[in-house]
Short mmCIF file of C-alpha atoms in Angstrom, two decimals:
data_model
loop_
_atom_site.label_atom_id
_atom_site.label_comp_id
_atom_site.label_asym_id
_atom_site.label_seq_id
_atom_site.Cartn_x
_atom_site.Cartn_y
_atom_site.Cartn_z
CA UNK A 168 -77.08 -7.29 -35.34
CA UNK A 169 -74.75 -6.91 -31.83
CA UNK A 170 -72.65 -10.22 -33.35
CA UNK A 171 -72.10 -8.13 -36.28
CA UNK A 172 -71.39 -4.90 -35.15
CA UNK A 173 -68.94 -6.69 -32.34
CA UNK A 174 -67.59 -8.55 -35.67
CA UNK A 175 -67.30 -4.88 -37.89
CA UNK A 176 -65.70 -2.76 -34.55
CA UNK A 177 -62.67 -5.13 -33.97
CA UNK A 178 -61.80 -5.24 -37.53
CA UNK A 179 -61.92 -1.40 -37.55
CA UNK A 180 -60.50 -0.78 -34.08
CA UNK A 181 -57.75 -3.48 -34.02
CA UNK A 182 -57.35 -5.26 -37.32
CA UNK A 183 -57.01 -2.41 -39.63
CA UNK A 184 -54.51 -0.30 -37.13
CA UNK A 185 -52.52 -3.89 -36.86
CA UNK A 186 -52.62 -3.80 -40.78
CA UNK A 187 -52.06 -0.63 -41.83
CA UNK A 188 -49.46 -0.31 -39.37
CA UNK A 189 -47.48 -3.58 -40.55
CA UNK A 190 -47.93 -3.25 -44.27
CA UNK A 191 -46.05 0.12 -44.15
CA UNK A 192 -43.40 -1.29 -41.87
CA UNK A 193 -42.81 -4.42 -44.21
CA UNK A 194 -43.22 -2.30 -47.17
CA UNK A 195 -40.03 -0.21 -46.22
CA UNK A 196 -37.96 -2.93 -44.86
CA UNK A 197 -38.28 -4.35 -48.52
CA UNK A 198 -38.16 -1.60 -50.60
CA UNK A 199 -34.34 -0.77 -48.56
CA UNK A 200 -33.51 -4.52 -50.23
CA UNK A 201 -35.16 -3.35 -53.71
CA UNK A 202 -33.60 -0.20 -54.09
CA UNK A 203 -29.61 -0.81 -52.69
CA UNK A 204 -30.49 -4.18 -55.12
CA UNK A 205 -31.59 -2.21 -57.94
CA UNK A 206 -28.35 0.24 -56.93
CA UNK A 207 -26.07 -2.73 -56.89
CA UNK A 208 -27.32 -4.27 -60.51
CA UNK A 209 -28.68 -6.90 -58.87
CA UNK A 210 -32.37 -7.96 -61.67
CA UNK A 211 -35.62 -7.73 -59.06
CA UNK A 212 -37.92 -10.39 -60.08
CA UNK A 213 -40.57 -10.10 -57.15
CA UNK A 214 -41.52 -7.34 -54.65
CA UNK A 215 -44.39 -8.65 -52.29
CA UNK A 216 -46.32 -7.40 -49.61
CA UNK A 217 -47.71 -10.38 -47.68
CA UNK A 218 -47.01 -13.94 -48.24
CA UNK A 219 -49.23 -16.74 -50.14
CA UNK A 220 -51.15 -16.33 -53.12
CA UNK A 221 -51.65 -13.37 -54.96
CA UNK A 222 -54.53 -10.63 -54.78
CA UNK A 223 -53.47 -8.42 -57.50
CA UNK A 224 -50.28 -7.23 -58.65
CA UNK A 225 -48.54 -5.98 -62.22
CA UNK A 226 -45.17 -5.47 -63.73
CA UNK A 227 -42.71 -2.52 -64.11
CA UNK A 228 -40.60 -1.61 -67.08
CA UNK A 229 -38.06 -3.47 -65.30
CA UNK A 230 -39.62 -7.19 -65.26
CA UNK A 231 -40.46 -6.39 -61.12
CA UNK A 232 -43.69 -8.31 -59.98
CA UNK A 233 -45.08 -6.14 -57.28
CA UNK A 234 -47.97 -7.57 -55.89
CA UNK A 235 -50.53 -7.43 -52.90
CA UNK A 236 -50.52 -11.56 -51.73
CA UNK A 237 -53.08 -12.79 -49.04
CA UNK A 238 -51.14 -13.38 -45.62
CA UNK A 239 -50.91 -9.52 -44.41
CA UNK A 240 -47.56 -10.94 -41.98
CA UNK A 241 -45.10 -10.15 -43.72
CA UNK A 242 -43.25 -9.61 -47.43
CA UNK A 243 -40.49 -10.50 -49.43
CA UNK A 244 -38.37 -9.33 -52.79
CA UNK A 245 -37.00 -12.21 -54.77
CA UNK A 246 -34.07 -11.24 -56.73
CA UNK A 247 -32.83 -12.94 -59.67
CA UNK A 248 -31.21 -16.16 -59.04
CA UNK A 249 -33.14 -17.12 -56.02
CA UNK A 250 -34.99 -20.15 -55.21
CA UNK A 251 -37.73 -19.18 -53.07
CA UNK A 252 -38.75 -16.08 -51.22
CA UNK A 253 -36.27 -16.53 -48.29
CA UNK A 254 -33.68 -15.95 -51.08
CA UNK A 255 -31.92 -19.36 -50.70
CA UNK A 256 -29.93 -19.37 -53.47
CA UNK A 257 -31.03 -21.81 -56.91
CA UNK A 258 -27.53 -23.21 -57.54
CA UNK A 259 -28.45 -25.65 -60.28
CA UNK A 260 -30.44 -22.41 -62.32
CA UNK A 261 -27.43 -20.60 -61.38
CA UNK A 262 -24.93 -23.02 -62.75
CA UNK A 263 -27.07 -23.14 -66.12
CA UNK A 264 -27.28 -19.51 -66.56
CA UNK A 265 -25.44 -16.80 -69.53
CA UNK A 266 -22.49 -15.05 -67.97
CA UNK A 267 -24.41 -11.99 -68.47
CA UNK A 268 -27.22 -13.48 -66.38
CA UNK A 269 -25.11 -14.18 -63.65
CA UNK A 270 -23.71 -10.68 -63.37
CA UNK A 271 -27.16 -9.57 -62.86
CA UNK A 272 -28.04 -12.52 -60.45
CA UNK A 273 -27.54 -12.11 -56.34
CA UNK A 274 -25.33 -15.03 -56.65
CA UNK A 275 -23.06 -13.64 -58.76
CA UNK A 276 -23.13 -10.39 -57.12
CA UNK A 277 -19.49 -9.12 -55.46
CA UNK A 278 -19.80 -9.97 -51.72
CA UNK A 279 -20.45 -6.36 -50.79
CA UNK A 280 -22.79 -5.66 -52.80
CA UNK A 281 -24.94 -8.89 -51.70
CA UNK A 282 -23.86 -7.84 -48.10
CA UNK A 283 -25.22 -3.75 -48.83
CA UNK A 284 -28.20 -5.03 -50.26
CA UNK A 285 -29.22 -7.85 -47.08
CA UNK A 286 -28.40 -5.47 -44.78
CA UNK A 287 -30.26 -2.13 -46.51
CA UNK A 288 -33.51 -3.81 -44.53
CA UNK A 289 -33.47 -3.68 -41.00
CA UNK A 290 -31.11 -0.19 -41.95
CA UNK A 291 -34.40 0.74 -43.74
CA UNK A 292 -36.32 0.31 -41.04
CA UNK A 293 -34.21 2.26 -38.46
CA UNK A 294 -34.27 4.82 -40.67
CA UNK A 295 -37.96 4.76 -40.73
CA UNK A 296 -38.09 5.19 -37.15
CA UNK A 297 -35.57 7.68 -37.03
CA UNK A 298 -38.06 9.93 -39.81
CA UNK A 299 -40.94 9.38 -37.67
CA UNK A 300 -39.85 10.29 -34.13
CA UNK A 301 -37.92 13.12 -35.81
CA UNK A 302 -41.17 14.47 -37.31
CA UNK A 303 -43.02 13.81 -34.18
CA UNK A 304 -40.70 16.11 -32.11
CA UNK A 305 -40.69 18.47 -34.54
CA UNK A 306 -44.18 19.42 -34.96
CA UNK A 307 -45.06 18.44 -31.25
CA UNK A 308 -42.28 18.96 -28.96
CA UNK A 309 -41.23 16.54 -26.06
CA UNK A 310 -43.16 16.39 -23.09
CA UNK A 311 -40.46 16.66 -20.67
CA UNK A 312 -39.95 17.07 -16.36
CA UNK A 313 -36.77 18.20 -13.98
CA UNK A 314 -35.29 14.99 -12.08
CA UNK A 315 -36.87 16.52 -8.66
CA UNK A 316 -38.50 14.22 -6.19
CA UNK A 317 -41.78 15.45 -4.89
CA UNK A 318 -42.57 12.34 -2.69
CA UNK A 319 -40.96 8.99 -1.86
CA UNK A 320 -43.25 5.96 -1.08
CA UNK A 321 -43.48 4.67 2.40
CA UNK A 322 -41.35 1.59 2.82
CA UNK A 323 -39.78 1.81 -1.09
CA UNK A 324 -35.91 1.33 -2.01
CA UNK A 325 -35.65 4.69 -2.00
CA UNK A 326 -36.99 5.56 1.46
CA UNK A 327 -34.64 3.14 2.86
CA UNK A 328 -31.27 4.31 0.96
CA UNK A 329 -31.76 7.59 2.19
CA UNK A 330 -33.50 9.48 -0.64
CA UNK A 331 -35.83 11.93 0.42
CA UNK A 332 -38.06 14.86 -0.67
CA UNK A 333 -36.62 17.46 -2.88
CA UNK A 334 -33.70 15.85 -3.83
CA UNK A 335 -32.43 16.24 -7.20
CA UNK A 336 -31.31 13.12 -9.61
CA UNK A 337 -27.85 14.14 -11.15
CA UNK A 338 -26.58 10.59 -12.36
CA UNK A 339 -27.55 6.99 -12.41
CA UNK A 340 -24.76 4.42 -12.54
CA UNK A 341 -22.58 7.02 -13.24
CA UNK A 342 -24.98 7.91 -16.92
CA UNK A 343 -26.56 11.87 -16.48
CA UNK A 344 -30.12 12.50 -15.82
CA UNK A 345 -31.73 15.35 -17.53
CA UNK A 346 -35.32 14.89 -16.73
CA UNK A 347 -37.78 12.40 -14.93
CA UNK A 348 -38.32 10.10 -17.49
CA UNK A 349 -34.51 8.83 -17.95
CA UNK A 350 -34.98 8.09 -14.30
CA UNK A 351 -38.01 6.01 -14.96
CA UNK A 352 -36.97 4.21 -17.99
CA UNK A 353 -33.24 3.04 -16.46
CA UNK A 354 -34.93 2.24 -13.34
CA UNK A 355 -37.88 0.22 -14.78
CA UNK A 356 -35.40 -1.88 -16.97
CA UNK A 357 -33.06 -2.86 -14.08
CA UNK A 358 -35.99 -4.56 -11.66
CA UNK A 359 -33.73 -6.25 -8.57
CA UNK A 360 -30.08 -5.39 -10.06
CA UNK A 361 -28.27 -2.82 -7.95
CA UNK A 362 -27.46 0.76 -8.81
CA UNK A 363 -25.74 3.68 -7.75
CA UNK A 364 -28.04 6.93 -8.08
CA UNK A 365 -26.02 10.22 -7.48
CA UNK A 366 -28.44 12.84 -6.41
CA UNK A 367 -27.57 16.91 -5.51
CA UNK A 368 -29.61 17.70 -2.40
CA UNK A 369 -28.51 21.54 -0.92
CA UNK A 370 -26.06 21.73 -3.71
CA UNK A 371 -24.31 18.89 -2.99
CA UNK A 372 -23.91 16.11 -4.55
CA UNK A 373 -24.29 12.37 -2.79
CA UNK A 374 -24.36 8.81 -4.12
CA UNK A 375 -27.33 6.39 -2.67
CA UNK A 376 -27.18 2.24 -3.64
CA UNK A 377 -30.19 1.06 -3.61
CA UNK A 378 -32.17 -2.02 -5.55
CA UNK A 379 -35.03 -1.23 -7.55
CA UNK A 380 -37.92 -3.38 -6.26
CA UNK A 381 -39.94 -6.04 -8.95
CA UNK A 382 -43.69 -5.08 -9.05
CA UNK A 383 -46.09 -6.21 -11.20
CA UNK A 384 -48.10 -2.58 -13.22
CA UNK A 385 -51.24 -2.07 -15.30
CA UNK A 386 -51.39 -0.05 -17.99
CA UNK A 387 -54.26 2.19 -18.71
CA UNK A 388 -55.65 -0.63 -20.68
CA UNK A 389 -54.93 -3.39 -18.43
CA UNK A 390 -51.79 -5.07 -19.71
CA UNK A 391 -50.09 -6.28 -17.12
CA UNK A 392 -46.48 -6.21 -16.47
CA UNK A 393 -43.52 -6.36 -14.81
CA UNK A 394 -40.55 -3.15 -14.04
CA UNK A 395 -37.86 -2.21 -11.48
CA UNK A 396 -39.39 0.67 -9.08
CA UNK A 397 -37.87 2.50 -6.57
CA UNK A 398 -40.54 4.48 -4.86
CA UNK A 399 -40.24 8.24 -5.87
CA UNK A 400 -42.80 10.40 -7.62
CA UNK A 401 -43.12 13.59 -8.99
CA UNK A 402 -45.86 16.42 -9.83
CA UNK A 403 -46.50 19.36 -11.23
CA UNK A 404 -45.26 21.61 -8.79
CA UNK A 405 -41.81 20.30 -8.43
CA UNK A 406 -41.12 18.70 -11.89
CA UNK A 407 -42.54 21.92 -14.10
CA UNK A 408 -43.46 19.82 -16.64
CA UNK A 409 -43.27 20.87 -19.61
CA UNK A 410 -43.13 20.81 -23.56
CA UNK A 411 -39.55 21.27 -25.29
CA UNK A 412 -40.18 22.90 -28.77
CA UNK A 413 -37.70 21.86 -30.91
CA UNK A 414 -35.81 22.35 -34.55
CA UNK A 415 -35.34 19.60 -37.42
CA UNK A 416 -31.88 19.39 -36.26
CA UNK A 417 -32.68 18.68 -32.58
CA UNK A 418 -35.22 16.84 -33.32
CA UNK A 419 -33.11 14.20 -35.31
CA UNK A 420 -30.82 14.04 -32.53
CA UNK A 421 -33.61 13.35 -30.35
CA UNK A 422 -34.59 10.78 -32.59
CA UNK A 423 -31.15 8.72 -33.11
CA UNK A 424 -31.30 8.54 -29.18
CA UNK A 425 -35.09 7.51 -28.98
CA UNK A 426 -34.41 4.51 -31.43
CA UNK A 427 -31.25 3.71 -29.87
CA UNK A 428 -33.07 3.64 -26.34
CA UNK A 429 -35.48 1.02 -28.32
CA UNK A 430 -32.64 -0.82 -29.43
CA UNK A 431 -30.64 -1.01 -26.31
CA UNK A 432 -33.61 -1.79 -23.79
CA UNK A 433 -34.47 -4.73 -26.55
CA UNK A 434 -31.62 -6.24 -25.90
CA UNK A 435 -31.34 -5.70 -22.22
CA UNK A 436 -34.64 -7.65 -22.41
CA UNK A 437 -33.03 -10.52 -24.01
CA UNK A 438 -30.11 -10.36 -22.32
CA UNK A 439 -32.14 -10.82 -19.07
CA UNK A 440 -33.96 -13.67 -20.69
CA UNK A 441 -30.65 -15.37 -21.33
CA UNK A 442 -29.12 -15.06 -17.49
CA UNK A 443 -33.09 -15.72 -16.03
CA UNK A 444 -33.14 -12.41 -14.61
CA UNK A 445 -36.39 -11.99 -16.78
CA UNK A 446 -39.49 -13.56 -17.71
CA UNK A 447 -39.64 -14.15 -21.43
CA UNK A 448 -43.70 -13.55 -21.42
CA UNK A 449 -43.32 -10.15 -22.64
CA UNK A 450 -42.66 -11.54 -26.40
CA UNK A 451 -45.52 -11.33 -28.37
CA UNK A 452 -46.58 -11.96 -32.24
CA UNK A 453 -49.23 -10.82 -34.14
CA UNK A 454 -52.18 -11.39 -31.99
CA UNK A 455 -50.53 -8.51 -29.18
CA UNK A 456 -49.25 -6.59 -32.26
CA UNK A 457 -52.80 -6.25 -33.38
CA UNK A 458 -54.16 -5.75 -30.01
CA UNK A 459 -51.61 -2.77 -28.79
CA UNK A 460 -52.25 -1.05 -32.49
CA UNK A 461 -56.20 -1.37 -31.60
CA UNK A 462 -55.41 0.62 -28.15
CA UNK A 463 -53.06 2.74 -29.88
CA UNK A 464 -55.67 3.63 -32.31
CA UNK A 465 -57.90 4.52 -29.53
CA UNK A 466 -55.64 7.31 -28.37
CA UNK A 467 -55.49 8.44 -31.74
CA UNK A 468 -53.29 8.78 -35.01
CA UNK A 469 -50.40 10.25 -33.52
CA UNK A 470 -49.97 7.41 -31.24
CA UNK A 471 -50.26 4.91 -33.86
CA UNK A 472 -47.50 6.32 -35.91
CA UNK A 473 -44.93 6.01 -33.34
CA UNK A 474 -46.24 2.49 -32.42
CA UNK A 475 -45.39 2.10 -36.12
CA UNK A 476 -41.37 3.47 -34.99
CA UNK A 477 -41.45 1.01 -32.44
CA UNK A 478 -42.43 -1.92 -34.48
CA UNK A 479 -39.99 -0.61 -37.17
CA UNK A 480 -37.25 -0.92 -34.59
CA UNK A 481 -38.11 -4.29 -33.64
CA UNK A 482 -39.25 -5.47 -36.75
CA UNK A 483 -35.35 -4.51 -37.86
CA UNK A 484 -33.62 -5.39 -34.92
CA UNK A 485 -35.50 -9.22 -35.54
CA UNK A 486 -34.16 -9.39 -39.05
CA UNK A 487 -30.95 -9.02 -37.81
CA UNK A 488 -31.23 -12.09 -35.46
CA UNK A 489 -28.06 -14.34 -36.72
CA UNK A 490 -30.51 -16.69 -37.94
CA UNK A 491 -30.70 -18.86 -41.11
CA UNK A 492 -33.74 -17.06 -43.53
CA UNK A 493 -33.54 -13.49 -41.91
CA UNK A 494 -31.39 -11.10 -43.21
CA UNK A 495 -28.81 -11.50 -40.22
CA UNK A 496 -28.41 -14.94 -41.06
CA UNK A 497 -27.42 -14.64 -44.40
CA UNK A 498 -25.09 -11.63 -43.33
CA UNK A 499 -23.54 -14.12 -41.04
CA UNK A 500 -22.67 -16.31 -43.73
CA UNK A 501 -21.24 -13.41 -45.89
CA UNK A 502 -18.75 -12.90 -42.96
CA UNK A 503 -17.58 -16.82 -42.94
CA UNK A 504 -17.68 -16.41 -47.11
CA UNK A 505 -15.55 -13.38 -46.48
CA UNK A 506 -13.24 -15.20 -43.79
CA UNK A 507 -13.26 -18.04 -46.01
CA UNK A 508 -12.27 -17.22 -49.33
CA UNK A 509 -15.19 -18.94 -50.63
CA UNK A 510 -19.22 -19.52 -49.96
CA UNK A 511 -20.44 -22.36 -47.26
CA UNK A 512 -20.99 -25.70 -49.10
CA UNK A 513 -24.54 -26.52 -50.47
CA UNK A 514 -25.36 -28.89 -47.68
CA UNK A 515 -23.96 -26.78 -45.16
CA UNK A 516 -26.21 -24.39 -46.54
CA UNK A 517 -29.14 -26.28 -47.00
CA UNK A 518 -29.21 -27.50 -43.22
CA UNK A 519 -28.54 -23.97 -42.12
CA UNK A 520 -31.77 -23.02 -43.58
CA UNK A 521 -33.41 -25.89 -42.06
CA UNK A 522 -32.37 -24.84 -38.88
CA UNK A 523 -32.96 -21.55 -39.37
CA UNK A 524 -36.58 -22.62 -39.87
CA UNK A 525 -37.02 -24.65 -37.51
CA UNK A 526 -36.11 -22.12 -35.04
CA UNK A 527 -38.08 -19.24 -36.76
CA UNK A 528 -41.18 -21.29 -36.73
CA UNK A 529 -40.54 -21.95 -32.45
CA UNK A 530 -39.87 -18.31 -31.83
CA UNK A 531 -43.35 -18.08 -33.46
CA UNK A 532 -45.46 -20.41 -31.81
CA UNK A 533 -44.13 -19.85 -28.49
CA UNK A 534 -44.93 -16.09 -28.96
CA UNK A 535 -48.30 -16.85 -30.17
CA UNK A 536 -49.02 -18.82 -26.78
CA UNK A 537 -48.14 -15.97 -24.82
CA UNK A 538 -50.45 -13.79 -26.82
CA UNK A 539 -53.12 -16.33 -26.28
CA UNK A 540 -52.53 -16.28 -22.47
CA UNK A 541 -52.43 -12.98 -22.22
CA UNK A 542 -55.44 -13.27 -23.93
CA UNK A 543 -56.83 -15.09 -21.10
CA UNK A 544 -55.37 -13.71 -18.64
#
């Protein structure tokens, strides 16, 4: 009876939030390709939630498929004229087809259109996250706290640039500071790269340099990892925190800047990857998907739905990788068609897509073996 109550809690505390959360993100991601398709004339033979064989499914008015298939990872719409579900194009059923077929096939699509409709996915889910936070700050505000510092930490970067007590953060690297947080988050991105924080202490104003120390952090659920600190805290006395009520129209604004935040710290991540100024152990797949949505769950619905903006964001900003089978790849090779005059050959093509693969299936399996050793720690 403990095996299977163990068993039935972590498919309802972590599975289900992992799924639920996923299937909505995939499901907009592929309905932006279905409907800017549908817009463009472009015939929809497929839209799929998952990957593998079917579950159940039925057809539209239109001849659409949609269907529920097995592997919960992922999803696809095949549009008419495709091969497969990574829509690599069928030349041979392309060169046999009517003329009116191919008008109505992605192949013989204008190079816009095809373009519009590739990239209406990762825009999709942008947008999704965009909606979300929006709603979020709408109905609960933003937690928010001045820039003062209430205490700085014995021996810390910012004890021994000068900072003290009561001063006032005005500007980092020359970008304003409204409250505590945009402190925290361009500090905790930046671990051991140097930067100028202009603070206001007596009403005037002075610049410190300092270099935000690398220490390892728990969580409140014990993940462990790795951010820039520089030693200064604050409370309730001397940040007032507080929560910022806010209108549709704020809101939104607030929104554009939270994904773009997501977006811009993503690839200051990689970035750092690239130059070795960061580990790469922080990419995970869907074993630490599952297992942040189970935690997430545990704080409760709201927090799930913005993990479900975050993993929109990333979900988009992954499609968008330059890479042969995701939707940046084939953009990429809209741009040379564009430059060009005229698509990539069918080998060309054909090895691209092998590549492409090749290093799909890598990014995956190396992300899985950091899940499983943060798994065991």
């Amino acid at each position: 009876m403990d095996a299977l109550a163990s068993t039935f809690a972590f498919l309802t505390g972590y599975i289900l939030p992992f799924l639920v959360v996923l299937t909505i993100v995939v499901f907009v991601h592929e309905m932006g390709h279905y409907l800017v398709g549908r817009w463009c004339g472009i015939r929809v033979m497929a839209f799929s939630v998952g990957f593998g064989p079917e579950i159940f499914g039925f057809n539209d008015k239109h001849g659409t498929r949609w269907k529920l298939s097995a592997i919960p990872l992922g999803g696809y719409v095949k549009f008419f004229g495709d091969e497969n579900a990574a829509s690599v194009p069928d030349n041979d059923g392309y060169a046999a087809m009517s003329e009116a077929d191919r008008r109505s096939s992605f192949q013989g699509a204008a190079l816009w259109r095809r373009a519009l409709t590739v990239a209406a996915g990762p825009i999709a889910n942008f947008i999704l996250a965009i909606a979300i936070f929006a709603t979020v700050f709408t109905l609960y505000g933003r937690p928010v706290s001045d820039p003062v510092v209430a205490e700085v930490q014995p021996g810390s970067a910012a004890e021994t640039a000068g900072i003290a007590p009561g001063d006032i953060f005005v500007a980092i690297d020359g970008n304003p500071i409204e409250t505590f947080d945009d402190v925290r988050r361009y500090v905790s991105s930046r671990p051991e790269v140097e930067i100028t924080v202009t603070m206001q202490r007596d009403g005037v104003e002075r610049d410190f340099t300092l270099v935000p120390a690398r220490e390892e952090i728990e969580d409140n659920f014990g993940n462990r990892l790795e951010v820039g600190l520089i030693g200064v805290v604050t409370n309730q006395d001397t940040g007032n925190f507080r929560t910022v009520e806010m209108g549709p129209l704020e809101a939104t604004g607030q929104a554009v800047a939270e994904t773009s935040y997501i977006v811009t710290r993503t690839f200051g991540y990689i970035r750092n990857i690239i130059i070795g100024q960061e580990k790469a152990d922080q990419l995970g797949g869907p074993i630490r998907v599952a297992q942040v949505s189970g935690q997430m769950a545990t704080l409760g619905i709201l927090a799930v739905i913005q993990l479900a903006a975050v993993l929109s964001v990333s979900i988009g900003l992954l499609n968008l990788m330059p890479v042969p089978m995701l939707d940046g790849g084939h953009l990429f090779f809209y741009a040379i068609e564009a430059v060009r005059g005229r698509p990539l050959g069918e080998n060309a093509q054909e090895m691209a897509f092998r590549i492409g693969l090749g290093m799909v299936l890598a990014l995956m399996v190396f992300a899985t073996w950091n899940d499983v050793n943060m798994l065991l720690g």
